[in-house]
Coordinates of C-alpha atoms in Angstrom, one line a residue:
X1 CA -17.0 8.7 19.2
X2 CA -18.2 11.6 17.1
X3 CA -21.2 11.3 14.9
X4 CA -19.0 11.8 11.8
X5 CA -16.9 8.8 12.7
X6 CA -20.0 6.7 13.4
X7 CA -21.5 7.7 10.1
X8 CA -18.4 6.7 8.1
X9 CA -17.2 3.8 10.2
X10 CA -20.3 2.0 11.5
X11 CA -20.5 -1.8 10.9
X12 CA -22.5 -2.9 8.0
X13 CA -24.9 -5.8 8.7
X14 CA -25.3 -6.9 5.1
X15 CA -22.9 -9.0 3.1
X16 CA -22.6 -10.2 -0.5
X17 CA -24.8 -13.2 0.3
X18 CA -27.7 -11.1 1.6
X19 CA -28.3 -9.0 -1.5
X20 CA -31.8 -9.2 -2.9
X21 CA -33.5 -10.3 0.3
X22 CA -35.6 -7.2 0.7
X23 CA -35.7 -3.5 0.7
X24 CA -33.5 -3.2 3.8
X25 CA -30.7 -5.3 2.2
X26 CA -31.0 -3.4 -1.1
X27 CA -30.6 -0.1 0.7
X28 CA -27.6 -1.4 2.6
X29 CA -26.0 -2.7 -0.6
X30 CA -26.6 0.7 -2.2
X31 CA -25.1 2.5 0.8
X32 CA -22.1 0.2 0.5
X33 CA -21.6 1.3 -3.1
X34 CA -22.4 4.9 -2.4
X35 CA -21.0 5.7 1.1
X36 CA -22.2 9.3 0.9
X37 CA -25.7 7.9 1.7
X38 CA -24.4 6.9 5.1
X39 CA -23.3 10.3 6.3
X40 CA -25.2 12.9 4.2
X41 CA -28.5 12.6 6.1
X42 CA -26.7 13.5 9.4
X43 CA -24.7 16.4 7.9
X44 CA -24.6 19.5 10.1
X45 CA -23.4 23.1 10.0
X46 CA -20.6 22.2 12.4
X47 CA -19.4 19.6 10.0
X48 CA -19.7 22.1 7.1
X49 CA -17.5 24.5 9.0
X50 CA -14.8 21.9 9.7
X51 CA -14.9 20.4 6.2
X52 CA -14.6 23.9 4.7
X53 CA -11.5 24.6 6.7
X54 CA -10.0 21.2 6.0
X55 CA -10.7 21.5 2.2
X56 CA -9.2 25.0 2.1
X57 CA -6.1 23.8 3.9
X58 CA -5.6 20.8 1.6
X59 CA -6.3 23.1 -1.5
X60 CA -3.5 25.5 -0.5
X61 CA -1.2 22.4 -0.1
X62 CA -2.1 20.6 -3.3
X63 CA -1.7 23.5 -5.8
X64 CA 2.0 24.0 -5.3
X65 CA 2.6 20.3 -4.9
X66 CA 0.7 19.5 -8.1
X67 CA 2.9 21.9 -10.0
X68 CA 6.0 20.3 -8.4
X69 CA 4.9 16.7 -9.0
X70 CA 4.3 17.4 -12.7
X71 CA 8.0 18.2 -12.9
X72 CA 8.7 14.8 -11.3
X73 CA 6.5 13.1 -13.8
X74 CA 8.3 14.9 -16.6
X75 CA 5.1 16.7 -17.8
X76 CA 4.2 20.3 -18.2
X77 CA 3.1 21.9 -14.9
X78 CA -0.6 22.2 -15.8
X79 CA -0.9 18.4 -15.9
X80 CA -0.3 18.3 -12.2
X81 CA -3.3 20.6 -11.6
X82 CA -5.3 18.6 -14.2
X83 CA -4.7 15.6 -12.0
X84 CA -5.6 17.3 -8.7
X85 CA -9.3 17.9 -8.8
X86 CA -11.2 14.8 -10.2
X87 CA -10.3 12.7 -7.2
X88 CA -11.9 15.3 -4.9
X89 CA -15.3 15.0 -6.5
X90 CA -15.3 11.2 -7.0
X91 CA -14.2 10.5 -3.5
X92 CA -17.0 12.8 -2.2
X93 CA -19.5 10.1 -3.4
X94 CA -17.5 6.9 -3.2
X95 CA -14.9 7.2 -0.5
X96 CA -15.1 5.4 2.8
X97 CA -12.5 7.4 4.7
X98 CA -13.2 10.9 6.0
X99 CA -9.5 11.8 5.8
X100 CA -8.1 10.5 2.5
X101 CA -7.5 12.9 -0.4
X102 CA -6.8 11.6 -3.9
X103 CA -4.4 13.4 -6.3
X104 CA -0.9 13.5 -7.7
X105 CA 1.8 12.1 -5.3
X106 CA 5.6 12.0 -5.5
X107 CA 5.8 8.2 -5.9
X108 CA 3.1 8.0 -8.5
X109 CA 4.6 10.8 -10.4
X110 CA 8.0 9.0 -10.4
X111 CA 6.3 5.9 -11.8
X112 CA 4.6 7.9 -14.5
X113 CA 8.0 9.4 -15.5
X114 CA 9.4 5.8 -15.9
X115 CA 6.6 4.5 -18.1
X116 CA 5.3 7.4 -20.2
X117 CA 8.5 8.8 -21.7
X118 CA 7.5 12.3 -20.6
X119 CA 4.7 12.3 -23.2
X120 CA 1.3 13.6 -21.9
X121 CA -0.6 11.3 -24.3
X122 CA 1.0 8.2 -22.7
X123 CA 0.4 9.5 -19.2
X124 CA -3.3 10.1 -19.9
X125 CA -3.8 6.7 -21.5
X126 CA -2.0 5.1 -18.5
X127 CA -4.4 6.8 -16.2
X128 CA -7.4 5.4 -18.2
X129 CA -6.0 1.8 -18.3
X130 CA -4.9 1.9 -14.7
X131 CA -8.4 3.0 -13.7
X132 CA -10.0 0.2 -15.7
X133 CA -7.7 -2.4 -14.0
X134 CA -8.5 -0.9 -10.6
X135 CA -12.2 -0.9 -11.2
X136 CA -12.1 -4.5 -12.4
X137 CA -10.2 -5.4 -9.2
X138 CA -12.8 -3.6 -7.1
X139 CA -15.7 -5.4 -8.9
X140 CA -14.1 -8.8 -8.5
X141 CA -13.0 -8.1 -4.9
X142 CA -9.4 -8.7 -5.7
X143 CA -8.0 -6.4 -3.1
X144 CA -6.5 -9.3 -1.3
X145 CA -3.8 -9.5 -4.0
X146 CA -2.1 -6.5 -2.4
X147 CA -1.5 -8.6 0.7
X148 CA 1.2 -10.5 -1.2
X149 CA 3.3 -7.4 -1.3
X150 CA 5.0 -7.5 2.1
X151 CA 5.9 -4.5 4.3
X152 CA 9.7 -4.9 3.6
X153 CA 9.0 -4.7 -0.1
X154 CA 6.9 -1.6 0.3
X155 CA 9.5 0.1 2.6
X156 CA 12.3 -0.8 0.1
X157 CA 10.3 0.7 -2.8
X158 CA 9.3 3.9 -1.0
X159 CA 12.8 4.4 0.4
X160 CA 14.3 4.0 -3.1
X161 CA 11.7 6.3 -4.6
X162 CA 12.4 8.9 -1.9
X163 CA 16.1 8.8 -2.8
X164 CA 15.3 8.9 -6.6
X165 CA 12.8 11.8 -6.3
X166 CA 14.9 13.8 -3.8
X167 CA 18.1 13.5 -5.7
X168 CA 16.3 14.2 -9.0
X169 CA 15.4 17.7 -7.6
X170 CA 19.0 18.6 -6.8
X171 CA 19.5 19.8 -10.4
X172 CA 16.5 22.2 -10.0
X173 CA 17.7 23.2 -6.5
X174 CA 21.1 24.2 -7.9
X175 CA 19.8 25.5 -11.3
X176 CA 21.7 22.9 -13.3
X177 CA 20.6 22.3 -16.9
X178 CA 20.6 19.3 -19.3
X179 CA 20.8 16.6 -16.6
X180 CA 19.6 13.2 -17.7
X181 CA 16.6 11.6 -15.8
X182 CA 18.0 8.1 -15.5
X183 CA 19.1 7.8 -11.9
X184 CA 22.7 6.7 -12.2
X185 CA 23.4 9.1 -15.1
X186 CA 21.7 11.8 -13.1
X187 CA 24.0 11.2 -10.1
X188 CA 27.1 11.2 -12.4
X189 CA 26.2 14.4 -14.4
X190 CA 25.0 16.3 -11.3
X191 CA 28.4 15.9 -9.6
X192 CA 30.1 16.5 -12.9
X193 CA 28.3 19.8 -13.4
X194 CA 28.5 21.1 -9.8
X195 CA 30.8 23.9 -11.0
X196 CA 27.8 25.3 -13.1
X197 CA 25.6 25.8 -10.0
X198 CA 23.6 29.0 -10.3
X199 CA 24.1 30.9 -7.0
X200 CA 20.6 32.5 -7.2
X201 CA 18.8 29.2 -7.5
X202 CA 21.0 27.5 -4.8
X203 CA 20.4 30.3 -2.3
X204 CA 16.7 30.6 -2.9
X205 CA 16.2 26.8 -2.8
X206 CA 18.0 26.5 0.5
X207 CA 16.1 29.4 2.0
X208 CA 12.8 27.8 0.9
X209 CA 13.8 24.5 2.4
X210 CA 14.8 26.2 5.7
X211 CA 11.5 28.1 5.8
X212 CA 9.5 24.9 5.1
X213 CA 11.2 23.0 7.8
X214 CA 10.8 25.8 10.3
X215 CA 7.1 26.2 9.5
X216 CA 6.7 22.4 9.8
X217 CA 8.3 22.4 13.2
X218 CA 6.1 25.2 14.3
X219 CA 3.0 23.3 13.0
X220 CA 4.0 20.2 15.0
X221 CA 4.5 22.2 18.2
X222 CA 1.5 24.5 18.0
X223 CA -0.6 23.7 21.1
X224 CA -4.3 22.9 20.4
X225 CA -6.8 25.8 20.7
X226 CA -9.0 25.6 23.8
X227 CA -12.4 27.4 24.0
X228 CA -11.4 28.9 27.4
X229 CA -8.5 30.8 25.7
X230 CA -8.9 34.6 25.4
X231 CA -10.1 35.7 21.9
X232 CA -6.8 37.3 21.2
X233 CA -4.8 34.1 22.0
X234 CA -7.3 32.1 19.9
X235 CA -6.8 34.4 17.0
X236 CA -3.0 34.3 17.2
X237 CA -3.1 30.5 17.4
X238 CA -5.4 30.3 14.4
X239 CA -3.1 32.6 12.4
X240 CA 0.0 30.5 13.2
X241 CA -1.9 27.3 12.4
X242 CA -3.1 28.7 9.0
X243 CA 0.4 29.9 8.1
X244 CA 2.1 26.7 9.0
X245 CA -0.6 24.5 7.4
X246 CA -0.4 26.4 4.1
X247 CA 3.4 26.6 4.3
X248 CA 3.9 25.3 0.8
X249 CA 1.7 27.9 -0.8
X250 CA 3.3 30.7 1.4
X251 CA 6.8 29.7 0.5
X252 CA 6.1 29.3 -3.2
X253 CA 4.3 32.6 -3.3
X254 CA 7.2 34.2 -1.5
X255 CA 9.7 32.8 -4.0
X256 CA 7.5 33.9 -7.0
X257 CA 7.3 37.4 -5.5
X258 CA 11.1 37.5 -5.3
X259 CA 11.5 36.3 -8.9
X260 CA 8.9 38.8 -10.1
X261 CA 10.8 41.6 -8.3
X262 CA 14.0 40.6 -10.2
X263 CA 12.0 40.3 -13.4
X264 CA 10.9 43.9 -13.1
X265 CA 14.5 45.1 -12.8
X266 CA 15.4 43.2 -15.9
X267 CA 17.7 40.7 -14.2
X268 CA 16.5 37.1 -13.5
X269 CA 18.9 35.0 -11.4
X270 CA 16.4 32.0 -11.2
X271 CA 15.2 29.3 -13.5
X272 CA 11.5 29.8 -13.7
X273 CA 8.6 27.4 -14.3
X274 CA 7.7 29.3 -17.4
X275 CA 4.5 29.3 -19.4
X276 CA 1.6 27.2 -18.0
X277 CA -1.4 26.5 -20.2
X278 CA -4.3 28.7 -19.2
X279 CA -7.9 27.6 -18.5
X280 CA -9.7 24.4 -17.6
X281 CA -8.7 21.2 -19.4
X282 CA -10.9 20.2 -22.3
X283 CA -13.2 17.1 -21.7
X284 CA -12.3 14.5 -24.3
X285 CA -11.6 10.8 -24.6
X286 CA -8.1 9.5 -23.8
X287 CA -5.7 9.4 -26.7
X288 CA -5.8 5.8 -28.1
X289 CA -3.1 6.7 -30.6
X290 CA -0.6 9.5 -30.9
X291 CA 1.0 11.2 -33.8
X292 CA 4.8 11.8 -33.7
X293 CA 7.4 13.0 -36.1
X294 CA 8.0 9.4 -37.2
X295 CA 4.3 8.7 -37.8
X296 CA 1.3 7.5 -35.8
X297 CA 1.7 5.2 -32.8
X298 CA -1.3 2.9 -32.5
X299 CA -3.0 1.9 -29.3
X300 CA -1.4 -1.6 -29.3
X301 CA 2.0 0.0 -29.7
X302 CA 1.4 2.4 -26.9
X303 CA 0.3 -0.4 -24.6
X304 CA 3.4 -2.4 -25.6
X305 CA 5.6 0.7 -24.9
X306 CA 4.2 1.1 -21.4
X307 CA 4.8 -2.6 -20.7
X308 CA 5.1 -3.5 -17.0
X309 CA 3.8 0.0 -16.1
X310 CA 0.2 -1.3 -16.7
X311 CA 0.7 -3.7 -13.8
X312 CA 3.1 -1.6 -11.6
X313 CA 1.2 1.7 -11.7
X314 CA -2.3 0.5 -10.8
X315 CA -1.0 -1.9 -8.1
X316 CA 1.2 0.6 -6.4
X317 CA -1.5 3.2 -6.7
X318 CA -3.9 0.9 -4.8
X319 CA -1.3 -0.1 -2.3
X320 CA -0.4 3.5 -1.5
X321 CA -3.9 4.7 -1.2
X322 CA -5.3 1.8 0.9
X323 CA -2.2 1.9 3.2
X324 CA -3.0 5.6 3.8
X325 CA -6.7 5.0 4.3
X326 CA -6.1 2.1 6.8
X327 CA -3.5 4.1 8.7
X328 CA -5.8 7.0 9.3
X329 CA -8.9 4.8 9.9
X330 CA -7.0 3.0 12.6
X331 CA -5.7 6.3 14.1
X332 CA -9.2 7.9 14.1
X333 CA -11.2 4.8 15.1
X334 CA -13.3 4.1 12.1
X335 CA -13.4 1.4 9.3
X336 CA -12.9 1.5 5.6
X337 CA -14.0 -0.8 2.8
X338 CA -10.9 -1.8 0.9
X339 CA -12.8 -3.0 -2.2
X340 CA -14.9 0.2 -2.2
X341 CA -11.6 2.2 -2.1
X342 CA -10.5 0.3 -5.2
X343 CA -13.7 1.4 -6.9
X344 CA -13.1 5.1 -5.9
X345 CA -9.5 5.1 -7.1
X346 CA -10.3 3.3 -10.3
X347 CA -13.2 5.6 -11.2
X348 CA -11.1 8.7 -10.4
X349 CA -8.4 7.6 -12.8
X350 CA -10.9 6.7 -15.6
X351 CA -12.8 10.0 -15.3
X352 CA -9.6 11.9 -14.7
X353 CA -8.2 10.6 -18.1
X354 CA -11.1 12.5 -19.7
X355 CA -9.7 15.8 -18.4
X356 CA -6.0 15.0 -19.1
X357 CA -5.0 13.7 -15.7
X358 CA -2.2 11.3 -15.2
X359 CA -2.6 8.4 -12.6
X360 CA -3.3 9.5 -9.0
X361 CA -3.6 7.8 -5.6
X362 CA -4.0 8.7 -2.0
X363 CA -1.6 11.3 -0.6
X364 CA -0.2 10.6 2.8
X365 CA 0.9 14.2 3.3
X366 CA -2.3 15.9 2.2
X367 CA -4.4 13.3 4.1
X368 CA -2.4 14.2 7.2
X369 CA -3.3 17.9 6.6
X370 CA -6.9 17.0 6.1
X371 CA -7.1 14.9 9.3
X372 CA -5.2 17.6 11.4
X373 CA -7.6 20.3 10.0
X374 CA -10.5 18.4 11.6
X375 CA -12.2 17.0 8.5
X376 CA -15.5 15.3 9.4
X377 CA -16.5 13.9 6.0
X378 CA -15.2 13.6 2.4
X379 CA -17.1 16.8 1.7
X380 CA -14.0 18.9 2.3
X381 CA -12.7 17.5 -1.1
X382 CA -15.3 19.7 -2.8
X383 CA -13.6 22.8 -1.5
X384 CA -10.2 21.5 -2.6
X385 CA -11.4 20.6 -6.0
X386 CA -13.1 24.0 -6.6
X387 CA -9.9 25.8 -5.4
X388 CA -7.8 23.8 -7.9
X389 CA -10.3 24.7 -10.7
X390 CA -10.2 28.4 -9.8
X391 CA -6.4 28.4 -9.8
X392 CA -6.5 26.8 -13.3
X393 CA -8.9 29.3 -14.6
X394 CA -7.5 32.5 -13.1
X395 CA -4.0 32.0 -11.7
X396 CA -2.0 30.1 -14.3
X397 CA -0.4 33.3 -15.6
X398 CA 1.2 33.9 -12.2
X399 CA 2.7 30.4 -12.2
X400 CA 5.2 31.6 -14.8
X401 CA 7.3 33.4 -12.1
X402 CA 7.5 30.4 -9.7
X403 CA 11.2 29.4 -9.5
X404 CA 12.0 25.7 -10.1
X405 CA 14.2 25.8 -7.0
X406 CA 11.2 26.6 -4.8
X407 CA 9.2 23.7 -6.3
X408 CA 12.3 21.5 -5.7
X409 CA 12.3 22.5 -2.1
X410 CA 8.6 21.6 -1.8
X411 CA 9.2 18.2 -3.3
X412 CA 12.3 17.4 -1.2
X413 CA 10.7 18.3 2.1
X414 CA 7.5 16.4 1.1
X415 CA 9.3 13.1 0.3
X416 CA 12.0 13.2 3.0
X417 CA 9.7 11.7 5.7
X418 CA 9.0 8.7 3.4
X419 CA 12.5 7.4 3.9
X420 CA 12.2 5.2 7.0
X421 CA 15.7 5.2 8.5
X422 CA 14.5 3.0 11.4
X423 CA 13.2 0.1 9.4
X424 CA 16.7 -1.4 8.9
X425 CA 17.4 -1.5 12.6
X426 CA 13.8 -2.7 13.4
X427 CA 14.1 -5.7 10.9
X428 CA 17.5 -6.5 12.3
X429 CA 16.0 -6.9 15.7
X430 CA 12.7 -8.5 14.7
X431 CA 13.6 -10.9 11.8
X432 CA 16.9 -10.4 10.0
X433 CA 15.7 -12.5 7.0
X434 CA 13.2 -9.8 6.1
X435 CA 16.1 -7.5 5.3
X436 CA 16.6 -9.6 2.1
X437 CA 13.4 -8.5 0.3
X438 CA 13.9 -5.0 1.7
X439 CA 17.5 -4.6 0.3
X440 CA 16.7 -6.4 -3.0
X441 CA 13.8 -4.1 -3.6
X442 CA 15.7 -1.0 -2.5
X443 CA 18.7 -1.7 -4.7
X444 CA 16.9 -2.9 -7.9
X445 CA 14.4 -0.1 -7.9
X446 CA 17.3 2.2 -8.8
X447 CA 17.7 0.2 -12.0
X448 CA 14.1 -0.5 -12.9
X449 CA 11.1 -0.1 -10.6
X450 CA 9.2 -3.2 -11.8
X451 CA 12.3 -5.4 -11.4
X452 CA 12.8 -4.1 -7.8
X453 CA 9.2 -4.8 -6.8
X454 CA 9.1 -8.1 -8.6
X455 CA 12.4 -9.3 -7.1
X456 CA 11.4 -8.2 -3.6
X457 CA 8.0 -9.9 -3.8
X458 CA 9.7 -13.0 -5.1
X459 CA 12.1 -13.0 -2.2
X460 CA 9.3 -12.5 0.3
X461 CA 7.3 -15.3 -1.4
X462 CA 10.3 -17.7 -1.2
X463 CA 10.8 -16.9 2.5
X464 CA 7.1 -17.6 3.0
X465 CA 7.2 -20.9 1.0
X466 CA 10.3 -22.0 2.9
X467 CA 8.5 -21.6 6.2
X468 CA 5.6 -23.6 4.8
X469 CA 7.8 -26.3 3.3
X470 CA 10.1 -26.5 6.3
X471 CA 8.0 -25.8 9.4
X472 CA 9.6 -26.0 12.8
X473 CA 8.7 -29.3 14.4
X474 CA 8.9 -29.7 18.2
X475 CA 10.2 -33.1 19.2
X476 CA 9.7 -34.5 22.7
X477 CA 11.8 -37.5 23.6
X478 CA 10.6 -40.1 26.1
X479 CA 9.3 -43.7 26.1
X480 CA 7.1 -42.5 23.2
X481 CA 8.4 -40.0 20.6
X482 CA 6.0 -37.0 20.3
X483 CA 6.3 -34.7 17.2
X484 CA 4.3 -31.5 16.9
X485 CA 4.4 -29.4 13.7
X486 CA 4.5 -25.8 15.1
X487 CA 2.9 -24.0 12.1
X488 CA 0.6 -26.3 10.2
X489 CA 1.2 -29.2 7.9
X490 CA 1.1 -28.6 4.1
X491 CA 2.0 -30.9 1.3
X492 CA 5.6 -29.5 0.7
X493 CA 6.4 -30.2 4.4
X494 CA 5.3 -33.9 4.4
X495 CA 8.6 -35.3 3.1
X496 CA 10.6 -33.5 5.9
X497 CA 8.1 -34.8 8.5
X498 CA 8.6 -38.3 7.1
X499 CA 12.4 -38.0 7.2
X500 CA 12.2 -36.8 10.8
X501 CA 9.9 -39.7 11.8
X502 CA 12.2 -42.2 10.1
X503 CA 15.4 -40.9 11.6
X504 CA 14.0 -40.4 15.2
X505 CA 11.7 -43.4 15.4
X506 CA 12.0 -46.1 12.8
X507 CA 15.8 -46.1 12.4
X508 CA 16.3 -46.4 16.1
X509 CA 17.1 -49.8 17.6
X510 CA 14.6 -51.1 18.4
X511 CA 12.1 -49.0 16.4
X512 CA 10.0 -46.7 18.5
X513 CA 6.3 -45.8 18.4
X514 CA 5.4 -42.2 17.9
X515 CA 2.6 -39.7 18.4
X516 CA 1.9 -36.9 15.9
X517 CA 0.3 -34.0 17.7
X518 CA -1.7 -32.1 15.2
X519 CA -2.9 -29.3 17.5
X520 CA -1.6 -26.6 15.1
X521 CA -2.8 -28.3 11.9
X522 CA -6.0 -26.7 10.7
X523 CA -6.2 -28.3 7.3
X524 CA -4.7 -31.1 5.1
X525 CA -5.0 -32.1 1.5
X526 CA -4.9 -35.4 -0.4
X527 CA -1.1 -35.3 -0.7
X528 CA -0.7 -35.0 3.0
X529 CA -3.3 -37.8 3.7
X530 CA -1.5 -40.1 1.1
X531 CA 1.9 -39.4 2.8
X532 CA 0.5 -40.1 6.2
X533 CA -0.9 -43.4 5.0
X534 CA 2.5 -44.4 3.7
X535 CA 4.0 -43.4 7.0
X536 CA 1.5 -45.6 8.9
X537 CA 2.5 -48.5 6.6
X538 CA 6.2 -47.9 7.4
X539 CA 5.5 -48.0 11.1
X540 CA 3.4 -51.2 10.8
X541 CA 6.2 -53.0 8.8
X542 CA 8.7 -52.1 11.5
X543 CA 6.5 -53.4 14.3
X544 CA 5.8 -49.9 15.7
X545 CA 2.7 -47.7 15.9
X546 CA 1.9 -44.2 15.0
X547 CA -1.0 -42.4 16.8
X548 CA -2.6 -39.0 16.2
X549 CA -3.9 -36.5 18.8
X550 CA -5.3 -33.0 18.6
X551 CA -7.1 -33.5 15.3
X552 CA -9.4 -30.6 14.4
X553 CA -12.7 -31.5 12.7
X554 CA -11.7 -30.5 9.1
X555 CA -8.4 -32.5 9.4
X556 CA -10.2 -35.5 11.0
X557 CA -12.8 -35.4 8.2
X558 CA -10.2 -35.6 5.5
X559 CA -8.2 -38.4 7.2
X560 CA -11.4 -40.5 7.8
X561 CA -12.4 -40.0 4.2
X562 CA -9.0 -41.3 3.1
X563 CA -9.6 -44.6 4.8
X564 CA -6.1 -44.9 6.1
X565 CA -5.1 -48.4 7.2
X566 CA -4.2 -48.5 10.9
X567 CA -5.2 -44.9 11.6
X568 CA -5.6 -44.3 15.3
X569 CA -6.4 -41.0 17.0
X570 CA -7.0 -40.0 20.6
X571 CA -8.5 -37.0 22.3
X572 CA -5.4 -36.4 24.6
X573 CA -1.7 -37.0 24.4
X574 CA -1.8 -38.9 27.7
X575 CA -4.3 -41.4 26.2
X576 CA -2.1 -41.9 23.1
X577 CA 1.0 -42.5 25.2
X578 CA -0.8 -44.9 27.5
X579 CA -2.0 -46.9 24.5
X580 CA 1.4 -47.0 22.8
X581 CA 3.0 -48.2 26.0
X582 CA 0.4 -51.0 26.0
X583 CA -1.1 -49.9 29.3
X584 CA -4.6 -51.4 29.9
X585 CA -7.8 -49.4 29.9
X586 CA -7.1 -47.2 26.9
X587 CA -8.6 -48.0 23.5
X588 CA -7.9 -46.1 20.3
X589 CA -10.4 -44.7 17.9
X590 CA -9.3 -47.1 15.2
X591 CA -11.1 -47.1 11.9
X592 CA -9.9 -50.6 11.1
X593 CA -11.5 -52.0 14.3
X594 CA -14.5 -49.7 13.7
X595 CA -14.8 -48.4 17.4
X596 CA -16.5 -45.2 16.2
X597 CA -20.3 -45.6 15.6
X598 CA -21.2 -45.6 11.9
X599 CA -23.4 -42.5 12.2
X600 CA -20.5 -40.5 13.6
X601 CA -18.1 -41.6 10.9
X602 CA -20.6 -40.7 8.3
X603 CA -21.1 -37.3 9.8
X604 CA -17.4 -36.6 9.9
X605 CA -16.9 -37.8 6.3
X606 CA -19.9 -35.7 5.1

């Protein structure tokens, strides 16, 4: 394992309960909140070289993507760049992954377009409020809430977002004008206006897509450079690697050059990006009110207008970023701190709102570029951030000539891999019931994103609750009936267990004794204990017996504390069966007869 990986992923010996126990623990707690302290002392020139190359590669990727994603968000192009640099600097200090890059993404841009009405003021305020929510979740260690959004729900959302984003760029790819942004209207009017396709935009867009795909295939098949290669071969490999890694910047630059050439001749066959605000964004507080033609919209009205976006945007931002971080941490053999990642994303959005950023999150595509470029630490983000700032200060006038068709090609090729075509077949083979939340989320997200995610999560929760309330119970017939709950015993499942006992044991003629094997039961509550007491009483009235085996200590402690009348438990199933068959030599642990020494009962009840 490399020193970089060790510095970023080494286990931490301190925990929340160890804070304040001495200088060592205080230093560990500080390092946990400032991960830069873990790797900066070991930083080397070799790391600097690799981080510089990775930061440059990501920078050449993020600039054209940021311009394109601003279009997805329904904002002027400069807002994509305003959103692309703050995460680089914040993550340098607070990030726990050496690969993750924070910035605008296709999915987050789509959510921003849904909830901010294409108004920059709303987008900036949404970034601020999302950051505050994410910071609060980080401080309160609420990252576990994301675990309630299951993989089928995430896949359904990302697949629907991919279709929405990709189809939304068809209008730019074909040069169509005045197409609504609502998905179903967009589909209708796109097909209705196909006859108005601009040949220049369509040809350029398709050429750009082909170039991007070819360069991506080349990037995926370039063999790694070995030190024993001749210098000329190493140089050619490096040149191909650079060109394919920076393919977005190369293709967009090529398209802009073509458009500029036509502009010089006085004929322009393409729809261009147009004017982009020059210079760095001003540093100012987020807009807590906005003035419109109809008057001033107050802060409370803005919050009300954004509605469910205040929950969907921060949660999906955290989900996307942590999923990316965990994927690359697993791939590259190091660990991340999920709650610290929440802090990094939250602070990025809060500080980003001061420079007119809209909500950002971790980018899978750019993180992959960063990892493939050999990033050793988050320091590569400094290079990326500086590159974005330089482009804002000096290159915005050149962005005028970028054709929208070229940016559409960048977006479509970037989001296409997010549509997981294999997930449907996989779920069909693994667990068909999981197709329900996947399909519910996928279909409803075309209507409203929050309804899709909410309905999918609800479907997943109902499936989970059904498995808890109706656990599979293994029944073994014989002289003594043996029932074993296969997946725990929680209070919603008690009534089903009782019905099974009654139908299999007590309603038989004559009534049969039974053994409840609790090997898989790790905890019970008062409702379960009360129901088991009633079940014991039912067996006693029918002249039969119910014995327990496989009780774990927490379960035994609860049942002993409940003082169940006639409660009998054995260490093995064989002992329980011998006792219930009235074979001599086996005695139960019966609380009524008090066979357990008082001090042991007291210890178990404690």
